């Protein structure tokens, strides 16, 4: 198994929450690349998106994620990182990609209001449209898939740790 774990998935699947605890359990560091983006740009994500648009944001997101140079780290990028070719190629080279999978119903229940949550939807795009658009990317990049439906957060964390242990034993 490669040195880092990279969590991908829809907003509200718990990439950061699960990632922090998994990092503690496995003795790894943790970084949230949305925070790295905000630090580099010296403004909040929603400010960046409103000033440079979605395409401009994706360019910044691609650059920041493609330059992450760490070892023994759980990395939690934003949900849109899957559109960033350089970043995802880099992540596949430096780590194991873990897809935190949840059904549309689970995501909808957790998010409630996409705008307040900071989910970027294009003009006329629904949360369902975004979900359907992203799932094939998540499946394409995933080395490990952990389904969260019907799980409490503790169970998701246990399932991730067990899947990582299985992968380590098999490599």
Short mmCIF file of C-alpha atoms in Angstrom, two decimals:
data_model
loop_
_atom_site.label_atom_id
_atom_site.label_comp_id
_atom_site.label_asym_id
_atom_site.label_seq_id
_atom_site.Cartn_x
_atom_site.Cartn_y
_atom_site.Cartn_z
CA UNK A 1 0.00 0.00 0.00
CA UNK A 2 1.15 3.52 -0.76
CA UNK A 3 2.10 5.95 1.98
CA UNK A 4 -0.88 8.36 2.04
CA UNK A 5 -4.66 8.01 2.11
CA UNK A 6 -6.69 10.41 -0.03
CA UNK A 7 -10.42 10.67 0.74
CA UNK A 8 -12.82 11.50 -2.08
CA UNK A 9 -16.60 11.72 -2.11
CA UNK A 10 -19.54 14.06 -2.18
CA UNK A 11 -19.86 16.97 0.24
CA UNK A 12 -21.19 15.74 3.62
CA UNK A 13 -19.75 12.22 3.40
CA UNK A 14 -17.29 13.10 6.17
CA UNK A 15 -13.98 13.33 4.32
CA UNK A 16 -12.59 15.68 6.94
CA UNK A 17 -14.37 14.27 10.00
CA UNK A 18 -13.61 10.63 9.17
CA UNK A 19 -10.16 11.59 7.90
CA UNK A 20 -9.06 13.21 11.18
CA UNK A 21 -10.07 10.18 13.25
CA UNK A 22 -8.62 7.65 10.79
CA UNK A 23 -5.34 9.61 10.85
CA UNK A 24 -5.28 9.43 14.67
CA UNK A 25 -6.07 5.70 14.69
CA UNK A 26 -3.36 4.93 12.12
CA UNK A 27 -0.73 7.29 13.52
CA UNK A 28 -0.79 9.52 10.45
CA UNK A 29 -0.95 13.27 9.89
CA UNK A 30 -4.04 14.95 8.43
CA UNK A 31 -4.50 17.81 5.97
CA UNK A 32 -7.62 19.38 4.49
CA UNK A 33 -6.67 20.87 1.13
CA UNK A 34 -9.59 23.34 1.20
CA UNK A 35 -7.71 24.99 4.09
CA UNK A 36 -4.49 24.99 2.03
CA UNK A 37 -6.36 26.72 -0.80
CA UNK A 38 -7.77 29.36 1.58
CA UNK A 39 -4.31 29.88 3.07
CA UNK A 40 -2.67 30.30 -0.34
CA UNK A 41 -5.40 32.60 -1.68
CA UNK A 42 -5.91 34.46 1.63
CA UNK A 43 -9.70 34.31 1.30
CA UNK A 44 -12.55 31.88 1.89
CA UNK A 45 -13.52 29.30 -0.74
CA UNK A 46 -16.86 30.99 -1.44
CA UNK A 47 -15.03 34.31 -1.97
CA UNK A 48 -12.61 32.68 -4.41
CA UNK A 49 -15.48 31.07 -6.34
CA UNK A 50 -17.49 34.30 -6.47
CA UNK A 51 -14.44 36.26 -7.68
CA UNK A 52 -12.89 33.84 -10.21
CA UNK A 53 -15.83 31.54 -11.01
CA UNK A 54 -15.97 27.78 -10.92
CA UNK A 55 -13.37 27.26 -13.67
CA UNK A 56 -10.95 29.66 -11.99
CA UNK A 57 -11.46 27.87 -8.69
CA UNK A 58 -10.82 24.46 -10.29
CA UNK A 59 -7.54 25.78 -11.70
CA UNK A 60 -6.45 26.84 -8.20
CA UNK A 61 -7.72 23.58 -6.69
CA UNK A 62 -5.80 21.56 -9.29
CA UNK A 63 -2.58 23.48 -8.64
CA UNK A 64 -2.77 23.25 -4.82
CA UNK A 65 -3.69 19.55 -4.77
CA UNK A 66 -1.11 18.59 -7.42
CA UNK A 67 1.60 20.21 -5.27
CA UNK A 68 0.77 18.41 -2.01
CA UNK A 69 4.05 16.76 -1.04
CA UNK A 70 3.58 14.69 2.12
CA UNK A 71 4.11 11.22 3.51
CA UNK A 72 2.17 9.21 6.09
CA UNK A 73 -0.77 11.60 5.76
CA UNK A 74 -4.53 11.39 5.37
CA UNK A 75 -5.50 13.99 2.76
CA UNK A 76 -9.01 15.41 2.49
CA UNK A 77 -9.48 17.38 -0.72
CA UNK A 78 -12.69 19.14 -1.74
CA UNK A 79 -15.31 17.10 -3.58
CA UNK A 80 -14.55 18.78 -6.90
CA UNK A 81 -10.90 17.60 -6.94
CA UNK A 82 -12.04 14.73 -9.16
CA UNK A 83 -12.31 17.25 -12.03
CA UNK A 84 -8.63 18.15 -11.55
CA UNK A 85 -6.63 15.82 -13.77
CA UNK A 86 -3.14 16.77 -12.55
CA UNK A 87 -4.21 16.54 -8.91
CA UNK A 88 -5.83 13.12 -9.28
CA UNK A 89 -2.86 11.73 -11.24
CA UNK A 90 -0.60 13.00 -8.44
CA UNK A 91 -2.81 11.47 -5.74
CA UNK A 92 -2.88 8.07 -7.50
CA UNK A 93 0.95 8.17 -7.50
CA UNK A 94 1.45 9.17 -3.85
CA UNK A 95 -1.37 7.36 -2.12
CA UNK A 96 -4.36 5.10 -1.88
CA UNK A 97 -7.62 6.79 -2.87
CA UNK A 98 -10.53 6.02 -0.53
CA UNK A 99 -14.02 6.75 -1.85
CA UNK A 100 -16.47 7.48 0.95
CA UNK A 101 -19.66 6.46 -0.81
CA UNK A 102 -23.17 7.45 0.21
CA UNK A 103 -26.47 7.25 -1.62
CA UNK A 104 -28.09 10.39 -2.97
CA UNK A 105 -30.75 10.13 -0.25
CA UNK A 106 -28.07 10.11 2.47
CA UNK A 107 -26.28 13.11 0.94
CA UNK A 108 -29.53 15.07 0.51
CA UNK A 109 -30.51 14.40 4.13
CA UNK A 110 -27.10 15.52 5.43
CA UNK A 111 -26.73 18.61 3.26
CA UNK A 112 -30.28 19.99 3.45
CA UNK A 113 -29.33 23.36 1.90
CA UNK A 114 -26.53 23.04 -0.70
CA UNK A 115 -25.93 26.81 -0.96
CA UNK A 116 -25.44 27.23 2.80
CA UNK A 117 -23.15 24.21 2.78
CA UNK A 118 -20.96 25.85 0.12
CA UNK A 119 -21.78 23.31 -2.58
CA UNK A 120 -21.18 24.92 -5.97
CA UNK A 121 -24.00 24.19 -8.40
CA UNK A 122 -23.96 25.52 -11.95
CA UNK A 123 -26.94 27.53 -13.19
CA UNK A 124 -29.94 25.17 -13.29
CA UNK A 125 -27.98 22.25 -11.80
CA UNK A 126 -29.57 20.32 -8.93
CA UNK A 127 -27.82 18.41 -6.16
CA UNK A 128 -29.07 15.21 -7.85
CA UNK A 129 -27.43 16.33 -11.13
CA UNK A 130 -24.15 16.99 -9.32
CA UNK A 131 -24.32 13.60 -7.57
CA UNK A 132 -24.97 11.77 -10.87
CA UNK A 133 -22.13 13.69 -12.56
CA UNK A 134 -19.55 12.97 -9.87
CA UNK A 135 -20.20 9.31 -8.98
CA UNK A 136 -18.49 7.90 -12.14
CA UNK A 137 -15.37 9.95 -11.31
CA UNK A 138 -15.32 8.72 -7.71
CA UNK A 139 -15.64 5.12 -8.92
CA UNK A 140 -12.93 5.63 -11.55
CA UNK A 141 -10.32 6.92 -9.09
CA UNK A 142 -11.14 4.76 -6.03
CA UNK A 143 -8.69 2.13 -4.80
CA UNK A 144 -10.98 1.42 -1.83
CA UNK A 145 -14.71 2.12 -1.60
CA UNK A 146 -16.42 2.34 1.79
CA UNK A 147 -20.20 2.61 1.74
CA UNK A 148 -21.64 4.76 4.53
CA UNK A 149 -25.34 4.13 4.02
CA UNK A 150 -26.92 3.09 7.29
CA UNK A 151 -23.64 3.56 9.19
CA UNK A 152 -22.92 5.80 12.12
CA UNK A 153 -19.69 7.76 11.82
CA UNK A 154 -17.90 5.34 14.18
CA UNK A 155 -18.82 2.44 11.90
CA UNK A 156 -17.57 4.29 8.81
CA UNK A 157 -14.25 4.94 10.58
CA UNK A 158 -13.97 1.24 11.57
CA UNK A 159 -14.82 0.19 8.00
CA UNK A 160 -12.14 2.49 6.54
CA UNK A 161 -9.48 1.22 8.97
CA UNK A 162 -10.45 -2.42 8.23
CA UNK A 163 -10.32 -1.82 4.45
CA UNK A 164 -6.89 -0.17 4.74
CA UNK A 165 -5.65 -3.09 6.89
CA UNK A 166 -6.91 -5.60 4.29
CA UNK A 167 -5.16 -3.68 1.52
CA UNK A 168 -1.89 -3.60 3.51
CA UNK A 169 -2.04 -7.36 4.07
CA UNK A 170 -2.66 -8.01 0.37
CA UNK A 171 0.24 -5.89 -0.91
#
